[in-house]
Coordinates of C-alpha atoms in Angstrom, one line a residue:
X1 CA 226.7 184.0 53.8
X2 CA 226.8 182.2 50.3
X3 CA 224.1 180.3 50.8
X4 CA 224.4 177.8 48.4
X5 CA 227.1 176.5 45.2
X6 CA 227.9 179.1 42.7
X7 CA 226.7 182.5 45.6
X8 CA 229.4 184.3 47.1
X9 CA 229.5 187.2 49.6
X10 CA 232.3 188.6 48.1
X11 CA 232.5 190.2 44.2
X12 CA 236.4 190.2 43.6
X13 CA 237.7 193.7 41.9
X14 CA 241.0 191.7 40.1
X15 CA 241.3 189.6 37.1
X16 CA 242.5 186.8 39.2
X17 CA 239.8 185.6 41.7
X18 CA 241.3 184.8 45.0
X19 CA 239.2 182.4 46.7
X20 CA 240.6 179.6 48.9
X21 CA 240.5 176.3 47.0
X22 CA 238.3 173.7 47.5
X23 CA 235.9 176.5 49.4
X24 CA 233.4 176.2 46.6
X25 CA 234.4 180.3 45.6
X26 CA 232.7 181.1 49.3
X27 CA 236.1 181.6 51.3
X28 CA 238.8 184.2 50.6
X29 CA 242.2 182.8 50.0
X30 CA 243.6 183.0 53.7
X31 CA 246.8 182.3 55.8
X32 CA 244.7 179.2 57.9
X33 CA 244.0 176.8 55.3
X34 CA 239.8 177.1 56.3
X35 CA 237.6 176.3 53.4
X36 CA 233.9 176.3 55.7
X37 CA 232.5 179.8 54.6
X38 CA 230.5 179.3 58.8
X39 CA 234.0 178.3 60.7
X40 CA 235.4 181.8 59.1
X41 CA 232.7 184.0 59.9
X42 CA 232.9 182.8 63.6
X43 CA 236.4 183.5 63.5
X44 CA 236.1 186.8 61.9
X45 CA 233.5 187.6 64.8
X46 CA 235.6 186.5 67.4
X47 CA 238.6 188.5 66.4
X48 CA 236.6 191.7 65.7
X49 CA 235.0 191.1 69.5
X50 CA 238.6 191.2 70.6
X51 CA 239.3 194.4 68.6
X52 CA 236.6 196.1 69.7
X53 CA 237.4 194.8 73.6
X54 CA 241.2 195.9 72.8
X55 CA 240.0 199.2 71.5
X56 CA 237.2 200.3 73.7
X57 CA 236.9 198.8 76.7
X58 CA 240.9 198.0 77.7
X59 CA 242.3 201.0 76.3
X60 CA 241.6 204.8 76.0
X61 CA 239.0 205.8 73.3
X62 CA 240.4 206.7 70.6
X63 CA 239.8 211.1 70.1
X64 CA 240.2 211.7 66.5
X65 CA 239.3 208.8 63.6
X66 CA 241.9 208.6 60.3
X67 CA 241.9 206.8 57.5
X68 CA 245.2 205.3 59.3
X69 CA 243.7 204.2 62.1
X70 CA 241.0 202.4 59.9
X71 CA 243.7 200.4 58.4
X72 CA 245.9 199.8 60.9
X73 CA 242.8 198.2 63.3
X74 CA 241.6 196.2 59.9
X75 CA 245.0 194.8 59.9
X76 CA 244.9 193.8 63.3
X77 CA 241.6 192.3 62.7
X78 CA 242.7 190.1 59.9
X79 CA 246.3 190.4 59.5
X80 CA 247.0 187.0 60.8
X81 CA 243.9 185.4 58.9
X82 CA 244.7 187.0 55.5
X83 CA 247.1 188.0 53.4
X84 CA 246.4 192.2 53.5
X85 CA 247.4 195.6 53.7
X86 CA 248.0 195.9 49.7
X87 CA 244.9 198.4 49.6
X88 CA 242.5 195.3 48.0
X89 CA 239.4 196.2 47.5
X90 CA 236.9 193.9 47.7
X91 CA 232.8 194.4 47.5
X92 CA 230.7 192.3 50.0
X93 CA 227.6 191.5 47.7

């Protein structure tokens, strides 16, 4: 992650930096109020282990890949952690 005060994973393409406050610019702004840069990875792991479960073990592989489908898994991923599906782009440094 960070790794330390003034690092970030992420490199914002906006004007207006959205971190979450007090996160020390190593959190995106998100739904949950979490500032520790560690408590969101795990829960970003954990929910993409559910997608992936949801995706390819419970349900029928998928037989053609779209952009679409991209997005609509990423919102399922994240939707609920993160305000998204505006087409942000953002670059994990």
């Amino acid at each position: 992650m960070g790794g330390g005060k003034g690092l970030s994973k992420y490199e914002l393409n906006s004007a207006e930096e959205r971190y979450q406050p007090d996160s020390g610019d190593t959190v995106l702004a998100n739904k949950l109020g979490i500032i520790d840069e560690y408590e969101m990875e795990a829960l970003e792991s954990g929910l993409l282990l559910m997608l992936y479960e949801q995706l390819f073990i419970e349900g029928p592989l998928p037989t053609t890949l779209a952009f679409n489908s991209i997005r609509e898994w990423h919102r399922q991923w994240l939707g609920n952690v993160y305000t998204s599906g505006q087409g942000d782009y953002v670059t994990l440094t």
